[in-house]
Amino acid sequence: MQIVIFFILGLLAYPSRLPQIAPTALILAVFITLIARPFTVSLLLPFKAGLNQIFLISWAGFRGALSIVFAITATLNTVSEYDIFHSVFFIVLLSILVQGSLLSFAAKKSNMIDDNMENSSTGSMVSQ
């Protein structure tokens, strides 16, 4: 359902606006990915989360349409020359493309794969 919601919300985006906001959104995406999210997730250390877990959680990125819904809410409640909706949409797309495609690699590198589990045809984890 999140994919459907994200697709429907993506229909609100104007592709012609994405190149205009791309430089700023790219800087924000790099900041969020490499600094803000790892710092925030590191707050889990007192709860005995391992460094591998923290790395994987911080690498997971933005998923689903919640970020876009927040962007729509912010756009409706503020008047700004800066295009918040398209910036968030760009950052989420970038996160899905880069971090989403590398998530299994990151899980393997952080030793967070359970060898007793296997992917089923639906993509969920099924016990053997």
PDB file of C-alpha atoms in Angstrom:
ATOM      1  CA  MET A   1       0.000   0.000   0.000  1.00  0.00           C
ATOM      2  CA  GLN A   2       2.877   2.381   0.680  1.00  0.00           C
ATOM      3  CA  ILE A   3       4.079   1.929  -2.889  1.00  0.00           C
ATOM      4  CA  VAL A   4       0.606   2.792  -4.188  1.00  0.00           C
ATOM      5  CA  ILE A   5       0.388   5.860  -1.931  1.00  0.00           C
ATOM      6  CA  PHE A   6       3.878   6.961  -2.953  1.00  0.00           C
ATOM      7  CA  PHE A   7       2.958   6.525  -6.626  1.00  0.00           C
ATOM      8  CA  ILE A   8      -0.269   8.518  -6.241  1.00  0.00           C
ATOM      9  CA  LEU A   9       1.519  11.277  -4.341  1.00  0.00           C
ATOM     10  CA  GLY A  10       4.196  11.251  -7.030  1.00  0.00           C
ATOM     11  CA  LEU A  11       1.501  12.261  -9.491  1.00  0.00           C
ATOM     12  CA  LEU A  12       1.430  15.612  -7.677  1.00  0.00           C
ATOM     13  CA  ALA A  13       5.071  16.244  -8.582  1.00  0.00           C
ATOM     14  CA  TYR A  14       6.046  18.232 -11.642  1.00  0.00           C
ATOM     15  CA  PRO A  15       9.126  16.626 -13.239  1.00  0.00           C
ATOM     16  CA  SER A  16      10.037  20.019 -14.720  1.00  0.00           C
ATOM     17  CA  ARG A  17      10.620  21.374 -11.185  1.00  0.00           C
ATOM     18  CA  LEU A  18      12.990  18.611 -10.098  1.00  0.00           C
ATOM     19  CA  PRO A  19      16.087  19.965 -11.925  1.00  0.00           C
ATOM     20  CA  GLN A  20      15.561  23.343 -10.239  1.00  0.00           C
ATOM     21  CA  ILE A  21      15.602  21.903  -6.737  1.00  0.00           C
ATOM     22  CA  ALA A  22      18.099  19.091  -7.429  1.00  0.00           C
ATOM     23  CA  PRO A  23      21.301  20.832  -6.218  1.00  0.00           C
ATOM     24  CA  THR A  24      19.842  21.889  -2.871  1.00  0.00           C
ATOM     25  CA  ALA A  25      17.952  18.631  -2.406  1.00  0.00           C
ATOM     26  CA  LEU A  26      21.095  16.634  -3.213  1.00  0.00           C
ATOM     27  CA  ILE A  27      23.052  18.512  -0.537  1.00  0.00           C
ATOM     28  CA  LEU A  28      20.230  17.875   1.951  1.00  0.00           C
ATOM     29  CA  ALA A  29      20.111  14.186   1.007  1.00  0.00           C
ATOM     30  CA  VAL A  30      23.858  13.781   1.546  1.00  0.00           C
ATOM     31  CA  PHE A  31      23.657  15.629   4.885  1.00  0.00           C
ATOM     32  CA  ILE A  32      20.720  13.523   6.055  1.00  0.00           C
ATOM     33  CA  THR A  33      22.291  10.263   4.886  1.00  0.00           C
ATOM     34  CA  LEU A  34      25.833  10.763   6.158  1.00  0.00           C
ATOM     35  CA  ILE A  35      25.431  13.040   9.188  1.00  0.00           C
ATOM     36  CA  ALA A  36      21.916  13.614  10.548  1.00  0.00           C
ATOM     37  CA  ARG A  37      20.467  10.098  10.414  1.00  0.00           C
ATOM     38  CA  PRO A  38      23.605   8.302  11.739  1.00  0.00           C
ATOM     39  CA  PHE A  39      23.835  10.838  14.582  1.00  0.00           C
ATOM     40  CA  THR A  40      20.170  10.399  15.455  1.00  0.00           C
ATOM     41  CA  VAL A  41      20.290   6.614  15.251  1.00  0.00           C
ATOM     42  CA  SER A  42      23.431   6.599  17.414  1.00  0.00           C
ATOM     43  CA  LEU A  43      21.167   7.729  20.246  1.00  0.00           C
ATOM     44  CA  LEU A  44      20.186   4.046  20.413  1.00  0.00           C
ATOM     45  CA  LEU A  45      23.587   3.201  21.926  1.00  0.00           C
ATOM     46  CA  PRO A  46      22.340   3.480  25.532  1.00  0.00           C
ATOM     47  CA  PHE A  47      19.717   0.844  24.659  1.00  0.00           C
ATOM     48  CA  LYS A  48      22.480  -1.670  23.923  1.00  0.00           C
ATOM     49  CA  ALA A  49      22.086  -1.551  20.175  1.00  0.00           C
ATOM     50  CA  GLY A  50      25.190  -2.842  18.456  1.00  0.00           C
ATOM     51  CA  LEU A  51      27.184  -0.742  16.012  1.00  0.00           C
ATOM     52  CA  ASN A  52      26.146  -3.087  13.197  1.00  0.00           C
ATOM     53  CA  GLN A  53      22.497  -2.530  14.056  1.00  0.00           C
ATOM     54  CA  ILE A  54      22.969   1.230  14.224  1.00  0.00           C
ATOM     55  CA  PHE A  55      24.751   1.249  10.869  1.00  0.00           C
ATOM     56  CA  LEU A  56      21.995  -0.761   9.192  1.00  0.00           C
ATOM     57  CA  ILE A  57      19.182   1.303  10.695  1.00  0.00           C
ATOM     58  CA  SER A  58      20.849   4.550   9.679  1.00  0.00           C
ATOM     59  CA  TRP A  59      21.509   3.221   6.169  1.00  0.00           C
ATOM     60  CA  ALA A  60      17.907   2.079   5.643  1.00  0.00           C
ATOM     61  CA  GLY A  61      16.826   5.563   4.573  1.00  0.00           C
ATOM     62  CA  PHE A  62      13.362   6.889   3.938  1.00  0.00           C
ATOM     63  CA  ARG A  63      10.701   4.402   2.979  1.00  0.00           C
ATOM     64  CA  GLY A  64       7.107   4.818   1.985  1.00  0.00           C
ATOM     65  CA  ALA A  65       5.026   7.881   1.500  1.00  0.00           C
ATOM     66  CA  LEU A  66       5.118   9.363   4.984  1.00  0.00           C
ATOM     67  CA  SER A  67       7.808  11.891   4.052  1.00  0.00           C
ATOM     68  CA  ILE A  68       5.763  13.061   1.096  1.00  0.00           C
ATOM     69  CA  VAL A  69       2.657  13.404   3.260  1.00  0.00           C
ATOM     70  CA  PHE A  70       4.683  15.575   5.673  1.00  0.00           C
ATOM     71  CA  ALA A  71       5.875  17.660   2.715  1.00  0.00           C
ATOM     72  CA  ILE A  72       2.296  18.176   1.528  1.00  0.00           C
ATOM     73  CA  THR A  73       1.271  19.221   5.038  1.00  0.00           C
ATOM     74  CA  ALA A  74       4.171  21.672   5.277  1.00  0.00           C
ATOM     75  CA  THR A  75       3.371  23.063   1.836  1.00  0.00           C
ATOM     76  CA  LEU A  76      -0.271  23.604   2.714  1.00  0.00           C
ATOM     77  CA  ASN A  77       0.548  25.343   5.996  1.00  0.00           C
ATOM     78  CA  THR A  78       3.322  27.681   4.864  1.00  0.00           C
ATOM     79  CA  VAL A  79       3.951  30.122   2.075  1.00  0.00           C
ATOM     80  CA  SER A  80       7.485  29.770   0.843  1.00  0.00           C
ATOM     81  CA  GLU A  81       9.464  30.367  -2.301  1.00  0.00           C
ATOM     82  CA  TYR A  82      11.342  27.159  -1.605  1.00  0.00           C
ATOM     83  CA  ASP A  83       9.609  24.106  -3.029  1.00  0.00           C
ATOM     84  CA  ILE A  84       9.403  21.812   0.014  1.00  0.00           C
ATOM     85  CA  PHE A  85       7.214  19.175  -1.621  1.00  0.00           C
ATOM     86  CA  HIS A  86       9.464  18.621  -4.622  1.00  0.00           C
ATOM     87  CA  SER A  87      12.588  18.693  -2.469  1.00  0.00           C
ATOM     88  CA  VAL A  88      11.245  15.994  -0.156  1.00  0.00           C
ATOM     89  CA  PHE A  89      10.023  14.009  -3.156  1.00  0.00           C
ATOM     90  CA  PHE A  90      13.504  14.226  -4.735  1.00  0.00           C
ATOM     91  CA  ILE A  91      15.241  13.197  -1.495  1.00  0.00           C
ATOM     92  CA  VAL A  92      12.904  10.222  -1.004  1.00  0.00           C
ATOM     93  CA  LEU A  93      13.398   9.088  -4.604  1.00  0.00           C
ATOM     94  CA  LEU A  94      17.162   9.380  -4.219  1.00  0.00           C
ATOM     95  CA  SER A  95      17.038   7.460  -0.946  1.00  0.00           C
ATOM     96  CA  ILE A  96      14.965   4.694  -2.490  1.00  0.00           C
ATOM     97  CA  LEU A  97      17.238   4.403  -5.507  1.00  0.00           C
ATOM     98  CA  VAL A  98      20.604   4.527  -3.742  1.00  0.00           C
ATOM     99  CA  GLN A  99      20.029   3.266  -0.227  1.00  0.00           C
ATOM    100  CA  GLY A 100      17.216   0.899  -1.114  1.00  0.00           C
ATOM    101  CA  SER A 101      19.215  -0.820  -3.825  1.00  0.00           C
ATOM    102  CA  LEU A 102      22.243  -1.172  -1.519  1.00  0.00           C
ATOM    103  CA  LEU A 103      20.328  -2.281   1.593  1.00  0.00           C
ATOM    104  CA  SER A 104      20.998  -6.013   1.173  1.00  0.00           C
ATOM    105  CA  PHE A 105      24.691  -5.249   0.563  1.00  0.00           C
ATOM    106  CA  ALA A 106      24.793  -3.118   3.728  1.00  0.00           C
ATOM    107  CA  ALA A 107      23.056  -5.885   5.688  1.00  0.00           C
ATOM    108  CA  LYS A 108      25.655  -8.413   4.523  1.00  0.00           C
ATOM    109  CA  LYS A 109      28.567  -6.068   5.273  1.00  0.00           C
ATOM    110  CA  SER A 110      27.225  -5.341   8.766  1.00  0.00           C
ATOM    111  CA  ASN A 111      26.701  -9.066   9.398  1.00  0.00           C
ATOM    112  CA  MET A 112      22.980  -8.560   9.977  1.00  0.00           C
ATOM    113  CA  ILE A 113      21.792 -11.474   7.819  1.00  0.00           C
ATOM    114  CA  ASP A 114      20.254 -14.462   9.563  1.00  0.00           C
ATOM    115  CA  ASP A 115      21.451 -17.602   7.800  1.00  0.00           C
ATOM    116  CA  ASN A 116      18.456 -19.499   9.200  1.00  0.00           C
ATOM    117  CA  MET A 117      16.022 -17.298   7.279  1.00  0.00           C
ATOM    118  CA  GLU A 118      15.332 -17.158   3.570  1.00  0.00           C
ATOM    119  CA  ASN A 119      13.367 -14.862   1.309  1.00  0.00           C
ATOM    120  CA  SER A 120      10.093 -16.213   0.072  1.00  0.00           C
ATOM    121  CA  SER A 121       8.591 -15.289  -3.264  1.00  0.00           C
ATOM    122  CA  THR A 122       6.657 -12.479  -1.552  1.00  0.00           C
ATOM    123  CA  GLY A 123       9.824 -10.886  -0.222  1.00  0.00           C
ATOM    124  CA  SER A 124       9.035 -11.533   3.426  1.00  0.00           C
ATOM    125  CA  MET A 125      11.220 -13.512   5.774  1.00  0.00           C
ATOM    126  CA  VAL A 126      10.070 -17.073   6.356  1.00  0.00           C
ATOM    127  CA  SER A 127      11.524 -19.438   8.915  1.00  0.00           C
ATOM    128  CA  GLN A 128      12.879 -22.757   7.663  1.00  0.00           C
TER     129      GLN A 128
END
